[in-house]
Structures are given as C-alpha cells and as structure tokens.
PDB file of C-alpha atoms in Angstrom:
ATOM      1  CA  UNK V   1      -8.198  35.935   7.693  1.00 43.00           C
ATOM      2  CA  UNK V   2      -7.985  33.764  11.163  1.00 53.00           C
ATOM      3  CA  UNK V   3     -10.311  32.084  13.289  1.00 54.00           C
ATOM      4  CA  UNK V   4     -13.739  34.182  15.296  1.00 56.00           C
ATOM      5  CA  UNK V   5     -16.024  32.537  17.526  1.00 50.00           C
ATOM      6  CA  UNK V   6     -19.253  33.426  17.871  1.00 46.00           C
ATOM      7  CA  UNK V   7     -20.239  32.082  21.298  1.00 45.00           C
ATOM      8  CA  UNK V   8     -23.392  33.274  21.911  1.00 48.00           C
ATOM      9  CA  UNK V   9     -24.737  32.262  18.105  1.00 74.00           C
ATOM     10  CA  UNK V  10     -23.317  28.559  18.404  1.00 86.00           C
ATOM     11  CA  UNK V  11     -21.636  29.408  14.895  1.00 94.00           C
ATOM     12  CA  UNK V  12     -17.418  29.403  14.437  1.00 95.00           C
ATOM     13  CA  UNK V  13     -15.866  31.322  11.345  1.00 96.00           C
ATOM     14  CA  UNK V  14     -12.508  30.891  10.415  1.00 96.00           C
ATOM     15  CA  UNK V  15     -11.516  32.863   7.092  1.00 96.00           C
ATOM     16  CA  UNK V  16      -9.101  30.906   4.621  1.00 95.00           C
ATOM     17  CA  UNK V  17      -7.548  32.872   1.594  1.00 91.00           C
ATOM     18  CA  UNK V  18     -10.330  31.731  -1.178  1.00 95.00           C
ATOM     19  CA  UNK V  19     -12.548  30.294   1.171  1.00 98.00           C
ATOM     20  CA  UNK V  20     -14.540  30.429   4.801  1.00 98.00           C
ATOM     21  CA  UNK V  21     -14.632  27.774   7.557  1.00 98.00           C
ATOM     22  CA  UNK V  22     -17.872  27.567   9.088  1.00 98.00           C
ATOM     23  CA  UNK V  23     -18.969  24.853  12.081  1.00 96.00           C
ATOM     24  CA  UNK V  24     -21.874  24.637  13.922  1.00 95.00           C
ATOM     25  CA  UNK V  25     -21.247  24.531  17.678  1.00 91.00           C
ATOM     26  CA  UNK V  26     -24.088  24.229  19.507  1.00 87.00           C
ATOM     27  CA  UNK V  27     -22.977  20.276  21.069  1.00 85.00           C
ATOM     28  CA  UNK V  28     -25.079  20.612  24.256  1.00 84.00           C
ATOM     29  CA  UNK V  29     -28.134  20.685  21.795  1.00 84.00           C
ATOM     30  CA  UNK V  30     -26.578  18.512  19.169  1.00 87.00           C
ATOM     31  CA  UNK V  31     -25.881  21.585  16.750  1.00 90.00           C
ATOM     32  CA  UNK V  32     -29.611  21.789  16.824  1.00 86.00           C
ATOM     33  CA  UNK V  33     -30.745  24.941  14.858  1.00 88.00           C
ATOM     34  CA  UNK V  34     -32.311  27.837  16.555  1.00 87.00           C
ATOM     35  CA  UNK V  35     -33.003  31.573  15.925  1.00 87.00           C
ATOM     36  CA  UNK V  36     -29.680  32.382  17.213  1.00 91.00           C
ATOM     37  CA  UNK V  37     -28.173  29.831  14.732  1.00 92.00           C
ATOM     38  CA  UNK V  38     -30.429  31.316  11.926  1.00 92.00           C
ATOM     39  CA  UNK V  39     -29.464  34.978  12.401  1.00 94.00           C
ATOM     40  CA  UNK V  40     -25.947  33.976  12.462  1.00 95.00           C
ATOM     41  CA  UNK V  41     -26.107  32.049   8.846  1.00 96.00           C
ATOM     42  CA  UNK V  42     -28.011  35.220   7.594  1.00 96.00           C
ATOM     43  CA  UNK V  43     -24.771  37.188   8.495  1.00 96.00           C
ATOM     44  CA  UNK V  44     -22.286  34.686   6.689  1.00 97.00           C
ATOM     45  CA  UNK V  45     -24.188  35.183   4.069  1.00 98.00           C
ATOM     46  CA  UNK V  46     -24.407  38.879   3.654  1.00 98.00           C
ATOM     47  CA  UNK V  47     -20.487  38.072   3.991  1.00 97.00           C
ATOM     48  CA  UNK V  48     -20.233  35.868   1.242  1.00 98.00           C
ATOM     49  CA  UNK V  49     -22.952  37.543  -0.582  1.00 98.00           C
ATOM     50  CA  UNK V  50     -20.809  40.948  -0.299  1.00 98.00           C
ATOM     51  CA  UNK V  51     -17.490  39.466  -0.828  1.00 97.00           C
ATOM     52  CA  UNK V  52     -17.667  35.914  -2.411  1.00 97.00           C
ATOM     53  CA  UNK V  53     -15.925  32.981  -1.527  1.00 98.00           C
ATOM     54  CA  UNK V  54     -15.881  29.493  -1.325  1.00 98.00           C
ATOM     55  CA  UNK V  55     -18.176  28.209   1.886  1.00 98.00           C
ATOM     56  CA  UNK V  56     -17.189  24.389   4.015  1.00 98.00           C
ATOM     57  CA  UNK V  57     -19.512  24.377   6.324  1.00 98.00           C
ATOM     58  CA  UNK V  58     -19.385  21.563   8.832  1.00 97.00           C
ATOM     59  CA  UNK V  59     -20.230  20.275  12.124  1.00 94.00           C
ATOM     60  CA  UNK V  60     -18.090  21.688  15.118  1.00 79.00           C
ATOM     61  CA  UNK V  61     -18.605  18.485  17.280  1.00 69.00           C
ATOM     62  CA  UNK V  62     -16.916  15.235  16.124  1.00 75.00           C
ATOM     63  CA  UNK V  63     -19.973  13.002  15.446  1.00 87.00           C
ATOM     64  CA  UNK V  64     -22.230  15.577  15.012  1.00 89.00           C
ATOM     65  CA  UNK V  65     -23.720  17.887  12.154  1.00 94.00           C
ATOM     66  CA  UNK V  66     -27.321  18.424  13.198  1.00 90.00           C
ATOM     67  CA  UNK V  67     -29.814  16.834  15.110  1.00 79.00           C
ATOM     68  CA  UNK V  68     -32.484  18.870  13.264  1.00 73.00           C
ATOM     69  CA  UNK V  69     -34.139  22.393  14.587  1.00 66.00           C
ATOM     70  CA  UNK V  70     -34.494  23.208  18.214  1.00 66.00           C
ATOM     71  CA  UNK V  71     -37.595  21.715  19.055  1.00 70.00           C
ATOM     72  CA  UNK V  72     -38.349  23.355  22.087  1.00 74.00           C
ATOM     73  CA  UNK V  73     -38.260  26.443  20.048  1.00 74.00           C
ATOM     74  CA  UNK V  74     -40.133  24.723  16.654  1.00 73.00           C
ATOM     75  CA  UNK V  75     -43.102  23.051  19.731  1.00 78.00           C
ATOM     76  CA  UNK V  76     -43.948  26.858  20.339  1.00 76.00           C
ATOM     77  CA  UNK V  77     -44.329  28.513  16.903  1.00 76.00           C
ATOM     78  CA  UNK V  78     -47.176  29.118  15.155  1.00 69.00           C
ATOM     79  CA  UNK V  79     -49.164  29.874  11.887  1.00 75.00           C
ATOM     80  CA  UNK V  80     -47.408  33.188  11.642  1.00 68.00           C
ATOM     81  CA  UNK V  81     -43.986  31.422  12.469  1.00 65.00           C
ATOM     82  CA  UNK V  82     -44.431  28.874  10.040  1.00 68.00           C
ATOM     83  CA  UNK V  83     -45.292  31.836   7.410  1.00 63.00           C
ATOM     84  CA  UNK V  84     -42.276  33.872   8.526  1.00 63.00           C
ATOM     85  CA  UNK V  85     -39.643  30.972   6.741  1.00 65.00           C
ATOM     86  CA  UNK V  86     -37.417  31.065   9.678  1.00 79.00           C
ATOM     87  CA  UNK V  87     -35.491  28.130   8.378  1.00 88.00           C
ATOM     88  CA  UNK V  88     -36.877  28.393   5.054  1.00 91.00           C
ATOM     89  CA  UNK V  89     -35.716  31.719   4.174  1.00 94.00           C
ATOM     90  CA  UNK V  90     -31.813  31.436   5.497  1.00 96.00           C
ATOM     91  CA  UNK V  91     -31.158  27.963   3.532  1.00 96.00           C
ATOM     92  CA  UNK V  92     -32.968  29.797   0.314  1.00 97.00           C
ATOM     93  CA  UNK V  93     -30.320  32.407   0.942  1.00 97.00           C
ATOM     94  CA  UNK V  94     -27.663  29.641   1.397  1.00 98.00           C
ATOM     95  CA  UNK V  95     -28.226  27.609  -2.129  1.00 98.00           C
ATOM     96  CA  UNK V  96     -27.944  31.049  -3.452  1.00 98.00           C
ATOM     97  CA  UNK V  97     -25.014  31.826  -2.596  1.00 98.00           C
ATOM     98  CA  UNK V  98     -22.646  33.068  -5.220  1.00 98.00           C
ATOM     99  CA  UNK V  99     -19.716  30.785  -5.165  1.00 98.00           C
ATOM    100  CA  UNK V 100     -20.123  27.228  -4.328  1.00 98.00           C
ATOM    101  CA  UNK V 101     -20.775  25.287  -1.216  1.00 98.00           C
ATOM    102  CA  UNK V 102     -19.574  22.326   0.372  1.00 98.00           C
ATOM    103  CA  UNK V 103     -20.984  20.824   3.681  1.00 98.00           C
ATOM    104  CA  UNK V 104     -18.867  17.768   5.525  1.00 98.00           C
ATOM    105  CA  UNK V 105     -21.319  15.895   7.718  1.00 98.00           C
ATOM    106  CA  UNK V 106     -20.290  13.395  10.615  1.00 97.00           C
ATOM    107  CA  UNK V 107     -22.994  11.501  12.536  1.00 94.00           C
ATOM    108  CA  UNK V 108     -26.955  12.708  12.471  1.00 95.00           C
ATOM    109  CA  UNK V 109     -28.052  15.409   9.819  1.00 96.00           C
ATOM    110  CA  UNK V 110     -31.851  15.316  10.577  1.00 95.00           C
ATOM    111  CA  UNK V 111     -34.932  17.321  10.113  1.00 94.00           C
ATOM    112  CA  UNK V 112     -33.842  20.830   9.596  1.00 93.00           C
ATOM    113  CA  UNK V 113     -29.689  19.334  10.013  1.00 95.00           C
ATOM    114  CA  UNK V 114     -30.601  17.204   6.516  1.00 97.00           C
ATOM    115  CA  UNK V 115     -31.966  20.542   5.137  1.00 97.00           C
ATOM    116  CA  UNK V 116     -29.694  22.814   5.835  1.00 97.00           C
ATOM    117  CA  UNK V 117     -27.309  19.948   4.133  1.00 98.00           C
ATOM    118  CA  UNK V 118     -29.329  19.626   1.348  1.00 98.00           C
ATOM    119  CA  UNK V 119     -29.209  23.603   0.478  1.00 98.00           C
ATOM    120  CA  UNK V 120     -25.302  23.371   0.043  1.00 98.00           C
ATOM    121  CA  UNK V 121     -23.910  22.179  -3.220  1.00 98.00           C
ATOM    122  CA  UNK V 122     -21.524  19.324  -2.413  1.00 98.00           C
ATOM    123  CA  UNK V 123     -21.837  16.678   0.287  1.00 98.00           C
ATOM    124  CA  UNK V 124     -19.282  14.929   1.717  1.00 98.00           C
ATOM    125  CA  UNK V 125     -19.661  12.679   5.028  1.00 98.00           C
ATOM    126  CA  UNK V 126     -18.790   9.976   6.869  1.00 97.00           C
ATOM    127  CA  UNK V 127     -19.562   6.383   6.896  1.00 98.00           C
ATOM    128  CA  UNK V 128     -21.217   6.487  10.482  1.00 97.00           C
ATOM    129  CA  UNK V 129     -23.264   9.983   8.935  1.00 97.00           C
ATOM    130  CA  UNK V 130     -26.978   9.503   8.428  1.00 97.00           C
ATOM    131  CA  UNK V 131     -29.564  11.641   7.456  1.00 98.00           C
ATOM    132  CA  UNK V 132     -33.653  11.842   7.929  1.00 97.00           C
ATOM    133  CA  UNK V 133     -36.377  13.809   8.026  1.00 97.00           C
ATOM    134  CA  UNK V 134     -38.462  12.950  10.790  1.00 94.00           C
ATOM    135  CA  UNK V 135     -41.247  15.941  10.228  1.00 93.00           C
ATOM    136  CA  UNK V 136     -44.528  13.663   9.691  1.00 94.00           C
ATOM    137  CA  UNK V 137     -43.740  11.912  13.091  1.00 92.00           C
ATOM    138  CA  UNK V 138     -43.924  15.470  14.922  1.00 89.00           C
ATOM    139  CA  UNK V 139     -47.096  16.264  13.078  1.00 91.00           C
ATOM    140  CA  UNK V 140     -44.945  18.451  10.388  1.00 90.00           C
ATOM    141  CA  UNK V 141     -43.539  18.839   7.337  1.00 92.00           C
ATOM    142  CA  UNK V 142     -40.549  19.215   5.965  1.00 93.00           C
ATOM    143  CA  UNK V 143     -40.990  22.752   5.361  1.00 92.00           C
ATOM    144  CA  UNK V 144     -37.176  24.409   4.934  1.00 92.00           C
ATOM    145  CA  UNK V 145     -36.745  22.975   1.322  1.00 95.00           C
ATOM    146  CA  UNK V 146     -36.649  19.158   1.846  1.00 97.00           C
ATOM    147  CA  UNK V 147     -40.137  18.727  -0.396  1.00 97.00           C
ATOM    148  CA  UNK V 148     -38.540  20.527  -3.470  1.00 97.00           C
ATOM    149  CA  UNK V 149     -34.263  19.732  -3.180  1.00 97.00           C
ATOM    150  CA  UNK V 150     -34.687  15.929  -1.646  1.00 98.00           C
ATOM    151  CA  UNK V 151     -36.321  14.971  -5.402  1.00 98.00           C
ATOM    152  CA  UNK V 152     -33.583  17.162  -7.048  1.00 97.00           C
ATOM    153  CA  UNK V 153     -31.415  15.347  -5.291  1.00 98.00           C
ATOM    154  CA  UNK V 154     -32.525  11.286  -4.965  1.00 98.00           C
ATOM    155  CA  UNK V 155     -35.428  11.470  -7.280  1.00 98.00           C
ATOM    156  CA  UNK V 156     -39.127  12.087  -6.758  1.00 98.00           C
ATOM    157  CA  UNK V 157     -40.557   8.435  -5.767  1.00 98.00           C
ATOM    158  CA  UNK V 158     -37.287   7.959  -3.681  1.00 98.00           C
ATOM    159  CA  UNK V 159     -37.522  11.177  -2.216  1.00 98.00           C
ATOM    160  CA  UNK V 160     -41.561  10.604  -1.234  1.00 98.00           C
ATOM    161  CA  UNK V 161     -40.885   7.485   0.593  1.00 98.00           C
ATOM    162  CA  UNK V 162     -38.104   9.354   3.095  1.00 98.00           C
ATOM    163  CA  UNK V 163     -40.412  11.958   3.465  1.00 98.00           C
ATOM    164  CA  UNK V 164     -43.401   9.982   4.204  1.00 98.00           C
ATOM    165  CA  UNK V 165     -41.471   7.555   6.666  1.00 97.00           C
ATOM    166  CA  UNK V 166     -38.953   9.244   7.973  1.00 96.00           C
ATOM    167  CA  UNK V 167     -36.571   6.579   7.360  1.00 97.00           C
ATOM    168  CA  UNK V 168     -32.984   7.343   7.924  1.00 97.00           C
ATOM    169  CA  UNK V 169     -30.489   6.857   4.981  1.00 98.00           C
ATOM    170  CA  UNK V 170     -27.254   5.813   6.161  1.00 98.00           C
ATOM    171  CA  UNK V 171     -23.828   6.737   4.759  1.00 98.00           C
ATOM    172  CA  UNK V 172     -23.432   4.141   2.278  1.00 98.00           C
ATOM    173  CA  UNK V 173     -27.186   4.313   1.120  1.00 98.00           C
ATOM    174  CA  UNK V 174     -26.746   8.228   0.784  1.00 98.00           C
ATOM    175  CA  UNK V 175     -23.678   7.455  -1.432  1.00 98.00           C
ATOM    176  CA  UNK V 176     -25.631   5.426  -3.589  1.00 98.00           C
ATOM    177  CA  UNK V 177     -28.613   7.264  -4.232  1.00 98.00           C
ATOM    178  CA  UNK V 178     -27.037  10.814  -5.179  1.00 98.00           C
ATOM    179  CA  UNK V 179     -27.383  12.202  -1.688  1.00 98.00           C
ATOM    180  CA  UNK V 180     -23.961  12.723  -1.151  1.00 98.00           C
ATOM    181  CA  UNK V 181     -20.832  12.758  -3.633  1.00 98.00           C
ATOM    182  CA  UNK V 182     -17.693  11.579  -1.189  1.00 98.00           C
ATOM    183  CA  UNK V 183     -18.080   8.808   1.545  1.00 98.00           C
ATOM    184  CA  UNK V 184     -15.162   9.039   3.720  1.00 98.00           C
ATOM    185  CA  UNK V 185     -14.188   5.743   6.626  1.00 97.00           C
ATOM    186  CA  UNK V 186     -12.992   8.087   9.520  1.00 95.00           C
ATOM    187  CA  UNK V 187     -13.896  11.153  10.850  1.00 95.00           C
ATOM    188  CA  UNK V 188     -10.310  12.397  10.719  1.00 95.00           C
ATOM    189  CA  UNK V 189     -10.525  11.904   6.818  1.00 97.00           C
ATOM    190  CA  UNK V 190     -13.848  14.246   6.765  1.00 97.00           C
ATOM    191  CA  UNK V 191     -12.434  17.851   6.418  1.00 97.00           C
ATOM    192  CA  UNK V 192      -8.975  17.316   4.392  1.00 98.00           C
ATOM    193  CA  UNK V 193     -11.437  15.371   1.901  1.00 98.00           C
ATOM    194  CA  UNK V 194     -14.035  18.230   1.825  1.00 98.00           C
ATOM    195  CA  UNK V 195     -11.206  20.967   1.675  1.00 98.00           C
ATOM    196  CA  UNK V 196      -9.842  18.839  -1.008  1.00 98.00           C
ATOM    197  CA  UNK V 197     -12.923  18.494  -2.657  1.00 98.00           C
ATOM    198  CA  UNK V 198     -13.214  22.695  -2.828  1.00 98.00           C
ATOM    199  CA  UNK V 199      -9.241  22.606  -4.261  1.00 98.00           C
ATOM    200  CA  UNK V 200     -10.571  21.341  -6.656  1.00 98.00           C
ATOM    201  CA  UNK V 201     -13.104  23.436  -7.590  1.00 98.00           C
ATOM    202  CA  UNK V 202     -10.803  26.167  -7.021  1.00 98.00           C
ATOM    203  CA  UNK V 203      -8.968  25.447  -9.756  1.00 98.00           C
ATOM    204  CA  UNK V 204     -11.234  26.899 -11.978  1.00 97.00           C
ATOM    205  CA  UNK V 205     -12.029  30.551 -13.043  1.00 97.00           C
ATOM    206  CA  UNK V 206     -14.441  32.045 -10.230  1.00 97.00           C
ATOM    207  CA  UNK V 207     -16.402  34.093 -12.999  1.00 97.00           C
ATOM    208  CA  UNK V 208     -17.016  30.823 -14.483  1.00 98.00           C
ATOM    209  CA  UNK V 209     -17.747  29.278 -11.457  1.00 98.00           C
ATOM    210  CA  UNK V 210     -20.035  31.673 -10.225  1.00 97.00           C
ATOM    211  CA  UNK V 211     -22.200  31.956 -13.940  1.00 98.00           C
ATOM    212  CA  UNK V 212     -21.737  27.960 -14.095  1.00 98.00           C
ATOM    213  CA  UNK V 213     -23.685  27.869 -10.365  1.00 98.00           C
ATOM    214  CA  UNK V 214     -26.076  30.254 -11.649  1.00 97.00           C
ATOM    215  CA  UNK V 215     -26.918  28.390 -14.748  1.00 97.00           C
ATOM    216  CA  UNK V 216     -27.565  24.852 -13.157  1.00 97.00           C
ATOM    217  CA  UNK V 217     -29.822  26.642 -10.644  1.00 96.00           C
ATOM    218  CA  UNK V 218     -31.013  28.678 -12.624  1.00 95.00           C
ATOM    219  CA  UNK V 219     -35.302  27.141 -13.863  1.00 94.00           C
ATOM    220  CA  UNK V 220     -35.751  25.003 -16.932  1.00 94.00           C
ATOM    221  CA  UNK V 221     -37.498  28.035 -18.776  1.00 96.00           C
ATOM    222  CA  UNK V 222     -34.184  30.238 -18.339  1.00 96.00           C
ATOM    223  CA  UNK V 223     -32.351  28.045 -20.786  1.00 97.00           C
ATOM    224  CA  UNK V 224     -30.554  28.301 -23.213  1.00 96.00           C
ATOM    225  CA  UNK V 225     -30.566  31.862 -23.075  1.00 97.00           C
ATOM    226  CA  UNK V 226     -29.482  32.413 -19.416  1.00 96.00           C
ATOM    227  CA  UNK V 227     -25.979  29.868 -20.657  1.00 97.00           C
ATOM    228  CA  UNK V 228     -25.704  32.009 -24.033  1.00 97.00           C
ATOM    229  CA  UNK V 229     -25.658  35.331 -22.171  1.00 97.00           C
ATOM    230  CA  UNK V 230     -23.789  33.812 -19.502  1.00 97.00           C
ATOM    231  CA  UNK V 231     -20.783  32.276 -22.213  1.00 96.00           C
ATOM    232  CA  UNK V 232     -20.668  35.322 -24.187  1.00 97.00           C
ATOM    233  CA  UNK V 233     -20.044  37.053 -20.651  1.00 97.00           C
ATOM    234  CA  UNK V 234     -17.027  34.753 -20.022  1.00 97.00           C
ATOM    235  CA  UNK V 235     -15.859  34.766 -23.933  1.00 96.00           C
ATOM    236  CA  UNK V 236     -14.925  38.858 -23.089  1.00 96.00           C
ATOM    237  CA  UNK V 237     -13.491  38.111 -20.203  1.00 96.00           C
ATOM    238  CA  UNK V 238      -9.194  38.739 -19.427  1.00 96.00           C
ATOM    239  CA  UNK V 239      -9.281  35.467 -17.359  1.00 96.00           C
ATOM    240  CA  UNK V 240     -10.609  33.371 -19.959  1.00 96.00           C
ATOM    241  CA  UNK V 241      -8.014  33.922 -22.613  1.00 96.00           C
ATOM    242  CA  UNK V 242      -5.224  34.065 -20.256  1.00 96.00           C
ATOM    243  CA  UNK V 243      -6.132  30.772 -19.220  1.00 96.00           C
ATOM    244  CA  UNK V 244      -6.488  29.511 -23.027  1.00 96.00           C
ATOM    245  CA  UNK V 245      -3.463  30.726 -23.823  1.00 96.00           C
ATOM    246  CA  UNK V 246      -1.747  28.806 -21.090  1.00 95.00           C
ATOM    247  CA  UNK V 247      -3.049  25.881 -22.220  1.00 94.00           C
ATOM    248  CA  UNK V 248      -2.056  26.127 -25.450  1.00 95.00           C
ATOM    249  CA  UNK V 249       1.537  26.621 -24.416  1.00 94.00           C
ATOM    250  CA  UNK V 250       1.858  24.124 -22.112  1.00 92.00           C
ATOM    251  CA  UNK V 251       0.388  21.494 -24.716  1.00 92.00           C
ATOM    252  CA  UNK V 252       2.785  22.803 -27.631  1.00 91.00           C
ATOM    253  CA  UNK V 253       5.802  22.139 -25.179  1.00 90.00           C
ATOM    254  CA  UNK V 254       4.024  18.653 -24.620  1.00 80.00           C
TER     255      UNK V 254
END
C-alpha cells in the first residue's frame, strides 16, 4: 500500500487496502491525455486486471479532470493511428475491468476527458464539472467509445444531439439526464463522496460484485444464461452462505 508517483507518465497511484487511488496529473496540459498517459492506464490495468480491486480515479488538479486528448499529439496522427485505438483500446480495457470503477470529476471532462469518464462505472462530480465532446468541431469523431456508451448512458436521441453539437452538459444537467449518479456543491466534498460511494459498494461480496459487473455488461444475447451460470457460481460459494447465515442471526435477535 502507500502513495507512487509516476512523474514522467502524468499518472499518481496511491494503493488503499480494497481499493487504488488514481489522479491524473498532467495540470500544465489540463490532464490532457497523451501516449504517456495511455501507456500508464494500460499498466493500472494489468494491475487491477492481475490483482483486482476497487479503482477511484480522479483528477489530480483541483478544477480539473480532463481537457480532452493532447491535441498537438491527436493534429499529427493518421489513418493508421486512428486504426491503432490509442484511446480506444485503453478505456475498452478500463470498462472491463474486473471490479468496479468510480471516477470523481471537478471542472472540464471533454473530448477524450468525457470518454475516459464515461468508460468507468460510477460518476460522481462537482457542481462547477461539465462535460462535452467537441470532436465534430475539430473535424473528428468521437472515436474512444463516446458513439456507443454516451446512448447507454443519456439515451440515443439525447446522446446524438451532444455529439452532433458539441454542447457542454453542465453539472446539474449531467445529474439529470443519467450522466452522472452524485452531484456534490464543493470540491472539498468530491473525493470523501466518491470514496464513500465505493464503501458502499464494498460492502458487498467481491465474487458477486465482480459476476454482477460482468452480467450488466455482459450483450443482450448472453442472457439469461450468462446470470444462471453466474448465480449457480455464487450459490456454491463459502462467502455466500456465511453471509446468509449472518443475516439470519442478526434478524432472529431482532
């Protein structure tokens, strides 16, 4: 456990008991995303992917999560670029992950910032957060999962109209629409509310929080048998009946 930097990567890891810490800290270019950033995501995940854990991942400057990708970098890619899923691929890798997700956004989450919010499970932000997805004005898309999670998410017309316009969605908007689950006043109030957010999720068995994640992400076509094979999984499972028989006892001495 404890606190590493990683200076050169603009990422910060700090390892809790059940869960991992990890900001974005890349201020000077608004935590904007770049292959340095990518490479170090694709190593929290083999982390996380290798020993599971709950994942907060946040913005390491106060009233910033992430201006979008590096678009000095994005100005100079090409076909193959575009084909490679620089992005793409490490947000994939991201909603994948086996144990859930939680990102806490303050200020701008744009372009790629809005993506890379989008591919965690749980949002939580502030009221002065906003999000976008500027792409079309660039002479893009939206090409690191906004076209397929942002109708998940808000809906499909909904979701066609911020794409087409890039209109930004404010806090209390986002709140409204399903784009985020907790809208916190201050800043201060961002990461005890997101860390309380994942207590709360702790609480439960992480078996059945893992096959639960699975499930729900899992394609129409895979249910119901994915959830059968998946309950009779957990139905054999020591955790499951000690935490049964718990609750029988505490509701006899009720």
């Amino acid at each position: 456990m404890g606190e590493r930097g990683e200076g050169v990567t603009g990422l910060r890891i700090d390892e809790q008991a059940d869960r991992v810490v990890a900001m974005l800290d890349r201020p000077e270019k608004r935590n904007a995303i770049d292959v340095d950033l990518v490479q170090a995501l694709h190593e929290l995940c083999a982390e996380l992917e290798a020993r599971p854990r709950l994942l907060l991942l946040t913005g390491g400057a106060e009233g910033i999560f992430a201006g979008g990708a590096d678009i000095g970098q994005l100005r100079e890619r090409d076909r193959l670029d575009a084909l490679a899923a620089i992005n793409s691929a490490v947000f994939t890798r991201i909603r994948a992950l086996p144990m859930p997700t939680v990102v806490a956004v303050d200020g701008p989450a744009l372009g790629g910032g809005a993506e890379l919010a989008y591919a965690c499970d749980l949002r939580v932000c502030t009221s002065r957060a906003f999000f976008g997805q500027p792409e079309v004005r660039l002479g893009i898309l939206a090409g690191a999962g906004a076209t397929h999670r942002l109708p998940a998410l808000v809906g499909e017309a909904r979701a066609k109209e911020l794409l087409f316009t890039g209109r930004r969605v404010d806090a209390a908007e986002a709140l409204r629409i399903g784009l985020v689950n907790q809208v916190v006043t201050e800043p201060a109030e961002l990461l005890p509310a997101a860390h309380a957010l994942l207590d709360e999720v702790a609480k439960g068995s992480a078996l059945a929080l893992r096959l639960t994640k699975l499930a729900v992400d899992a394609p129409a076509a895979a249910h119901p048998h994915l959830d059968l094979v998946s309950q009779a999984v957990l139905f054999e499972d020591e955790e499951k009946h000690r935490r049964m028989t718990d609750f029988l006892e505490r509701r006899s001495r009720s």
